[in-house]
Amino acid sequence: MLFLVAALLLMGVVMGAVAHAPLAFSAIAAVVIAVWLGVFALRERHGRRRHTAAG
């Protein structure tokens, strides 16, 4: 429960910072985060397939 409260508090701080940032900066940050999550998802998917095939 404490983790949830801390996560919501952090999200509020980040959303407040984004509200004051220029639109171009927010868009670039969103693209960078999306690419990072996409690469992470591909690496996880590839790692799980290779691990299950070898196991």
Short mmCIF file of C-alpha atoms in Angstrom, two decimals:
data_model
loop_
_atom_site.label_atom_id
_atom_site.label_comp_id
_atom_site.label_asym_id
_atom_site.label_seq_id
_atom_site.Cartn_x
_atom_site.Cartn_y
_atom_site.Cartn_z
CA MET A 1 0.00 0.00 0.00
CA LEU A 2 2.83 2.37 0.84
CA PHE A 3 4.42 1.60 -2.52
CA LEU A 4 1.18 2.58 -4.28
CA VAL A 5 1.00 5.87 -2.41
CA ALA A 6 4.64 6.64 -3.24
CA ALA A 7 4.10 5.76 -6.91
CA LEU A 8 1.05 8.01 -7.14
CA LEU A 9 2.92 10.85 -5.43
CA LEU A 10 5.84 10.49 -7.83
CA MET A 11 3.47 10.39 -10.80
CA GLY A 12 1.86 13.61 -9.59
CA VAL A 13 5.24 15.32 -9.34
CA VAL A 14 6.25 14.15 -12.82
CA MET A 15 2.91 15.18 -14.36
CA GLY A 16 3.23 18.59 -12.74
CA ALA A 17 6.72 19.01 -14.19
CA VAL A 18 5.49 18.00 -17.65
CA ALA A 19 2.70 20.58 -17.44
CA HIS A 20 5.29 23.34 -17.13
CA ALA A 21 7.70 21.97 -19.75
CA PRO A 22 7.52 23.03 -23.40
CA LEU A 23 5.47 20.80 -25.69
CA ALA A 24 8.50 19.90 -27.84
CA PHE A 25 10.45 18.69 -24.79
CA SER A 26 7.50 16.61 -23.59
CA ALA A 27 7.08 15.04 -27.04
CA ILE A 28 10.78 14.17 -27.33
CA ALA A 29 10.78 12.68 -23.82
CA ALA A 30 7.68 10.62 -24.68
CA VAL A 31 9.34 9.26 -27.83
CA VAL A 32 12.53 8.39 -25.93
CA ILE A 33 10.55 6.54 -23.24
CA ALA A 34 8.47 4.70 -25.86
CA VAL A 35 11.59 3.55 -27.72
CA TRP A 36 13.21 2.47 -24.45
CA LEU A 37 10.14 0.43 -23.48
CA GLY A 38 9.95 -1.09 -26.96
CA VAL A 39 13.59 -2.20 -26.84
CA PHE A 40 13.06 -3.61 -23.36
CA ALA A 41 9.99 -5.55 -24.50
CA LEU A 42 11.82 -6.98 -27.52
CA ARG A 43 14.80 -8.04 -25.40
CA GLU A 44 12.53 -9.68 -22.84
CA ARG A 45 10.56 -11.50 -25.53
CA HIS A 46 13.72 -12.69 -27.28
CA GLY A 47 15.32 -13.75 -23.98
CA ARG A 48 12.31 -15.78 -22.93
CA ARG A 49 12.09 -17.58 -26.27
CA ARG A 50 15.77 -18.49 -26.22
CA HIS A 51 15.61 -19.55 -22.58
CA THR A 52 12.62 -21.85 -23.08
CA ALA A 53 14.15 -23.41 -26.23
CA ALA A 54 17.42 -24.20 -24.43
CA GLY A 55 15.70 -25.40 -21.23
#
